[in-house]
Coordinates of C-alpha atoms in Angstrom, one line a residue:
M15 CA -27.0 243.8 119.9
N16 CA -30.7 244.3 120.5
P17 CA -32.9 241.2 120.9
V18 CA -35.0 240.3 117.8
W19 CA -38.2 241.7 119.4
Q20 CA -36.7 245.2 119.5
V21 CA -35.5 245.2 115.9
T22 CA -37.6 246.9 113.2
Y23 CA -37.5 245.2 109.9
S24 CA -38.4 246.7 106.5
R25 CA -41.2 245.3 104.4
A26 CA -38.7 243.7 102.0
E27 CA -37.0 242.0 104.9
I28 CA -40.3 240.7 106.3
E29 CA -41.4 239.5 102.9
G30 CA -38.1 237.7 102.7
F31 CA -38.8 235.9 105.9
M32 CA -42.2 234.9 104.7
N33 CA -40.7 233.3 101.6
D34 CA -37.9 231.6 103.5
D35 CA -39.1 229.3 106.4
V36 CA -35.6 228.4 107.5
S37 CA -34.6 232.1 108.0
F38 CA -37.9 232.8 109.8
V39 CA -37.5 229.9 112.1
K40 CA -33.9 230.8 112.9
L41 CA -35.1 234.4 113.7
A42 CA -37.8 233.0 116.1
N43 CA -35.3 230.6 117.7
E44 CA -32.9 233.6 118.2
G45 CA -35.7 235.3 120.1
R46 CA -36.5 232.1 122.2
E47 CA -32.8 231.7 123.1
K48 CA -32.5 235.3 124.3
L49 CA -35.5 235.1 126.7
S50 CA -34.3 235.8 130.2
S51 CA -35.8 232.8 131.7
S52 CA -38.0 229.7 131.2
P53 CA -41.6 229.5 132.4
A54 CA -41.8 228.7 136.1
Q55 CA -43.7 225.3 135.9
S56 CA -43.0 223.6 132.6
H57 CA -39.5 225.0 132.1
F58 CA -40.4 224.8 128.4
K59 CA -40.0 227.9 126.2
V60 CA -42.4 228.6 123.3
Y61 CA -41.8 231.6 121.0
A62 CA -44.1 233.0 118.3
I63 CA -43.9 235.7 115.7
L64 CA -46.8 237.1 113.8
V65 CA -46.5 238.9 110.5
V66 CA -49.0 241.7 110.7
E67 CA -50.2 244.1 108.0
K68 CA -51.2 247.5 109.4
V69 CA -53.9 249.8 108.1
D70 CA -51.4 251.8 106.0
G71 CA -50.3 248.6 104.2
S72 CA -46.9 248.3 106.1
L73 CA -45.8 245.1 107.7
C74 CA -44.5 244.5 111.1
L75 CA -43.4 241.6 113.3
V76 CA -45.3 240.9 116.6
H77 CA -43.5 238.7 119.1
G78 CA -44.9 236.5 121.9
A79 CA -43.6 234.1 124.5
N80 CA -45.4 231.7 126.9
S81 CA -45.7 232.6 130.6
E82 CA -46.9 230.7 133.6
Q83 CA -48.0 231.3 137.2
G84 CA -48.1 228.8 140.1
Y85 CA -51.4 227.3 139.1
I86 CA -50.8 225.7 135.7
G87 CA -54.4 226.5 134.5
G88 CA -53.6 230.2 134.4
A89 CA -50.8 229.8 131.8
I90 CA -50.7 231.8 128.6
C91 CA -49.0 230.4 125.4
A92 CA -46.8 232.3 123.0
E93 CA -49.3 232.7 120.2
R94 CA -52.0 234.2 122.5
S95 CA -49.3 236.4 124.1
A96 CA -48.5 237.8 120.6
L97 CA -52.2 238.1 119.7
C98 CA -52.9 240.2 122.8
A99 CA -50.4 242.8 121.4
L100 CA -52.6 243.3 118.4
R101 CA -54.9 245.4 120.6
F102 CA -52.3 248.2 120.1
I103 CA -52.5 248.0 116.3
E104 CA -55.3 249.5 114.3
K105 CA -57.2 247.0 112.1
P106 CA -54.3 244.4 112.1
I107 CA -54.3 241.6 109.5
I108 CA -52.3 238.5 110.3
R109 CA -50.4 237.3 107.2
H110 CA -48.1 234.6 108.6
V111 CA -47.4 232.7 111.9
V112 CA -44.1 231.1 113.1
V113 CA -43.8 229.0 116.2
V114 CA -40.7 227.4 117.8
T115 CA -40.1 225.6 121.0
D116 CA -37.4 223.9 123.1
S117 CA -38.3 220.6 121.5
A118 CA -36.2 218.7 119.0
T119 CA -39.4 218.1 117.0
P120 CA -41.6 220.8 115.6
T121 CA -44.5 221.4 118.0
S122 CA -47.9 222.5 116.6
P123 CA -49.7 225.3 118.3
G124 CA -51.7 224.2 121.4
V125 CA -55.4 223.8 121.1
L126 CA -56.2 227.1 122.9
C127 CA -53.8 229.0 120.5
R128 CA -55.4 227.3 117.5
E129 CA -58.8 228.5 118.6
Y130 CA -57.6 232.0 119.4
L131 CA -55.7 232.3 116.1
M132 CA -58.8 231.2 114.2
S133 CA -60.8 234.0 115.8
H134 CA -58.3 236.6 114.7
T135 CA -57.4 235.6 111.2
Q136 CA -58.5 233.6 108.1
P137 CA -58.2 229.8 107.8
E138 CA -55.8 230.0 104.9
V139 CA -53.0 231.8 106.9
H140 CA -49.8 229.8 106.9
V141 CA -48.5 228.4 110.2
V142 CA -44.8 227.5 110.2
M143 CA -43.5 225.2 113.0
G144 CA -39.9 224.7 113.7
N145 CA -37.8 222.7 116.2
A146 CA -35.2 224.2 118.5
T147 CA -32.3 223.7 116.1
S148 CA -34.1 225.1 113.0
D149 CA -33.4 222.0 110.9
H150 CA -36.9 220.4 111.0
I151 CA -39.7 222.6 109.8
I152 CA -43.4 221.9 109.0
N153 CA -45.7 224.3 107.2
C154 CA -49.5 224.1 107.0
Q155 CA -52.6 226.3 106.8
L156 CA -54.5 227.2 110.0
R157 CA -57.6 225.4 108.6
E158 CA -55.7 222.1 108.9
L159 CA -55.1 222.7 112.6
W160 CA -58.6 223.8 113.6
P161 CA -61.6 222.2 111.9
H162 CA -65.1 223.1 112.8
P163 CA -64.3 226.5 114.4
Y164 CA -66.9 228.5 116.4
L165 CA -69.5 229.6 113.9
Y166 CA -69.9 233.1 115.4
R167 CA -66.2 233.8 116.0
F168 CA -66.1 237.1 114.1
A169 CA -69.4 238.4 115.4
D170 CA -69.4 241.4 117.8
R171 CA -71.4 241.0 121.0
S172 CA -74.0 243.4 119.5
D173 CA -74.4 241.2 116.4
V174 CA -73.9 237.7 117.7
V175 CA -77.6 236.9 118.4
E176 CA -78.5 237.8 114.9
A177 CA -75.6 235.8 113.5
A178 CA -76.8 232.8 115.5
K179 CA -80.4 233.2 114.3
L180 CA -79.2 233.3 110.7
V181 CA -77.3 230.0 111.1
S182 CA -80.3 228.4 112.9
E183 CA -82.6 229.3 110.0
L184 CA -80.3 227.2 107.7
I185 CA -80.4 224.1 109.8
K186 CA -81.2 221.0 107.7
D187 CA -82.3 218.4 110.2
D188 CA -84.9 216.6 108.2
D189 CA -85.3 212.8 108.7
E190 CA -82.9 211.9 105.9
V191 CA -80.1 214.0 107.4
V192 CA -80.7 212.8 111.0
S193 CA -80.9 209.2 109.8
A194 CA -77.6 209.5 108.0
V195 CA -76.0 210.8 111.2
G196 CA -77.8 208.5 113.6
D197 CA -81.2 208.5 115.2
D198 CA -79.8 209.0 118.7
I199 CA -78.8 212.5 117.8
R200 CA -82.3 213.8 117.8
A201 CA -82.9 212.6 121.4
L202 CA -79.5 213.8 122.6
R203 CA -80.0 217.3 121.3
S204 CA -83.4 217.3 123.0
H205 CA -81.6 216.5 126.3
A206 CA -79.1 219.3 125.7
M207 CA -81.7 221.8 124.8
G208 CA -83.7 220.8 127.9
V209 CA -81.2 222.4 130.2
N210 CA -80.1 225.3 128.0
Y211 CA -82.2 227.7 130.1
R212 CA -80.0 227.1 133.1
D213 CA -77.3 229.2 131.3
A214 CA -79.3 232.3 132.2
L215 CA -76.7 235.1 132.7
D216 CA -77.5 236.8 129.4
A217 CA -76.3 240.1 130.9
L218 CA -72.8 238.7 130.9
H219 CA -73.2 237.3 127.3
P220 CA -76.2 236.6 125.2
I221 CA -75.3 233.2 123.8
R222 CA -76.2 230.2 125.9
F223 CA -74.6 226.8 125.7
S224 CA -75.6 223.4 127.0
A225 CA -74.4 219.9 126.2
A226 CA -75.3 216.3 126.5
V227 CA -73.3 213.0 126.3
M228 CA -74.8 209.6 125.7
F229 CA -73.1 206.5 127.1
E230 CA -73.0 203.0 125.7
D231 CA -75.7 201.8 128.1
G232 CA -78.1 204.5 126.8
T233 CA -77.9 206.8 129.8
V234 CA -77.4 210.6 129.2
E235 CA -75.7 213.3 131.3
T236 CA -76.2 217.0 130.7
A237 CA -74.5 220.3 131.6
W238 CA -74.8 224.0 130.9
M239 CA -72.3 226.8 130.6
L240 CA -71.4 228.6 133.8
K241 CA -70.5 232.1 132.8
G242 CA -67.8 234.0 134.7
L243 CA -67.7 237.8 135.1
E244 CA -64.1 237.5 134.1
Y245 CA -64.8 235.7 130.8
G246 CA -61.7 233.5 131.0
C247 CA -63.1 231.9 134.2
T248 CA -66.2 230.6 132.3
L249 CA -66.8 226.8 132.6
D250 CA -68.0 225.4 129.2
P251 CA -70.6 222.6 129.4
V252 CA -68.5 219.9 127.7
S253 CA -65.6 220.3 130.1
Q254 CA -68.0 219.9 132.9
L255 CA -69.2 216.6 131.4
V256 CA -65.7 215.2 131.3
H257 CA -66.1 214.6 135.1
Q258 CA -69.0 212.2 134.4
M259 CA -67.0 210.4 131.7
E260 CA -64.0 210.0 134.0
K261 CA -66.2 208.6 136.8
R262 CA -67.6 206.0 134.4
K263 CA -64.3 204.6 133.3
L264 CA -63.1 203.8 136.8
C265 CA -61.4 200.4 136.8
A266 CA -63.6 199.1 139.6
P267 CA -64.2 195.3 140.2
C268 CA -67.2 194.1 138.2
T269 CA -68.9 193.2 141.5
P270 CA -67.8 195.3 144.5
V271 CA -67.1 193.5 147.8
G272 CA -70.4 193.1 149.7
S273 CA -72.6 194.0 146.8
T274 CA -74.5 192.0 144.2
T275 CA -74.8 194.9 141.8
N276 CA -72.8 194.7 138.7
V277 CA -70.7 197.8 138.1
H278 CA -71.6 198.0 134.4
Q279 CA -75.3 197.8 135.2
A280 CA -74.7 200.6 137.7
G281 CA -73.4 202.8 134.9
L282 CA -69.7 202.6 135.8
H283 CA -67.0 201.4 133.4
C284 CA -69.1 202.7 130.6
K285 CA -67.9 204.5 127.5
P286 CA -69.4 207.7 126.1
T287 CA -70.5 207.3 122.5
L288 CA -72.0 210.6 121.3
L289 CA -71.6 214.2 122.4
I290 CA -73.4 217.4 121.4
M291 CA -73.2 221.0 122.5
C292 CA -75.9 223.4 121.4
D293 CA -76.7 227.1 121.7
Q294 CA -80.2 228.3 122.6
F295 CA -81.1 228.4 118.8
G296 CA -80.4 224.6 118.4
V297 CA -77.2 225.1 116.5
A298 CA -74.7 222.3 117.4
H299 CA -71.1 223.5 117.9
A300 CA -67.9 221.6 118.2
P301 CA -66.4 221.7 121.7
F302 CA -64.3 224.7 122.6
A303 CA -60.6 224.5 123.0
Q304 CA -60.3 223.5 126.6
A305 CA -62.8 220.7 126.2
R306 CA -61.3 219.4 123.0
S307 CA -57.8 219.3 124.6
I308 CA -59.0 217.4 127.7
L309 CA -61.0 214.9 125.7
Y310 CA -58.1 214.3 123.3
E311 CA -55.5 214.0 126.0
H312 CA -57.5 211.8 128.3
G313 CA -58.4 208.9 126.0
Y314 CA -61.6 210.0 124.3
E315 CA -60.3 210.3 120.7
Y316 CA -62.9 207.8 119.5
L317 CA -65.9 209.8 120.8
R318 CA -68.4 210.9 118.1
V319 CA -69.3 214.6 118.2
A320 CA -72.3 216.1 116.4
V321 CA -71.8 219.5 114.8
H322 CA -73.5 221.9 112.4
D323 CA -71.5 223.5 109.6
V324 CA -72.0 227.2 108.6
G325 CA -74.5 226.1 106.1
G326 CA -76.7 224.4 108.7
T327 CA -75.9 220.8 107.8
L328 CA -75.5 218.3 110.6
H329 CA -72.4 216.1 110.7
T330 CA -70.6 213.8 113.1
T331 CA -66.9 214.0 113.6
S332 CA -64.6 212.6 116.3
V333 CA -62.5 214.1 119.0
L334 CA -59.4 212.8 117.1
D335 CA -60.5 214.7 114.0
L336 CA -61.1 217.9 116.0
V337 CA -57.5 218.0 117.2
P338 CA -55.5 217.1 114.0
Q339 CA -51.7 216.8 114.0
P340 CA -49.7 217.8 110.9
T341 CA -47.4 215.0 109.9
G342 CA -44.0 215.4 111.6
T343 CA -45.2 217.5 114.5
N344 CA -46.4 216.7 118.0
L345 CA -48.4 218.4 120.7
V346 CA -46.3 219.3 123.7
A347 CA -45.7 216.2 125.7
C348 CA -44.8 216.1 129.4
D349 CA -41.5 214.5 128.3
D350 CA -40.6 218.0 127.0
F351 CA -41.0 219.6 130.5
H352 CA -37.8 219.6 132.6

């Protein structure tokens, strides 16, 4: 019998799966179980199926599985694996997403996959998450997994600067709005904008990003994006700032041996309180996936983050709210790795 990824299903069969979460999750788990091996480092299998509508109106299933190399930072997850296959389909429209794993609990798509999905489909698309035995299933819309998506995510490179300018013209940062958010935000954005010019490789990509984080002692650190010729190697500014945050939460003695300087006064053991990332037009964006994930997983859930919405209004949210978890699911934990 052919594995599920080699089977062609009729439109009626696919619509049946879309209306029956249990059957769809069982199909995905059948695919997961028939994979020839587990990923080399986590030994944790993830399997995804996308329902895709083609330009002629027909439906098809696109399958994906996670894969890893020796260095764990180069791994690709199942949802992105499936999304890459859309390059071979003319004008694909994603109608449904199903994700299963080896876990006994439904596992939500990872943060990188949420971001990638949101750049390829609409927020109302349903995401179905099932456990390894197909008897625990959670269903939600993509918007519930990825709040404050990248504002220019659907813009082609040739149009992205104009898209950014249009959003920047809508910015409502009058005194009333800024006061409602917090007066510190104006100064922090000025710090971020002050180093934006350092992201100067416009030939690689025309949008520049810089970021600033304020600590509880009032000090500020800044960073700018380092673009990579291979786009996936790019270092976003917020991820770079995490190093400074980690240095300042060192559990050092209050007064080091042989010193009269208090560590807190020296800027160590000091929490970050406010974060902002801006483009060259002054639009504040939520951190990208890698930064959100690292902040969330390393104890910065409380950190306030300033963002503009698509209408130009400034808000503050938190890292916790930027990585929401549907009730009954979990992000992959190291306990799942064998």
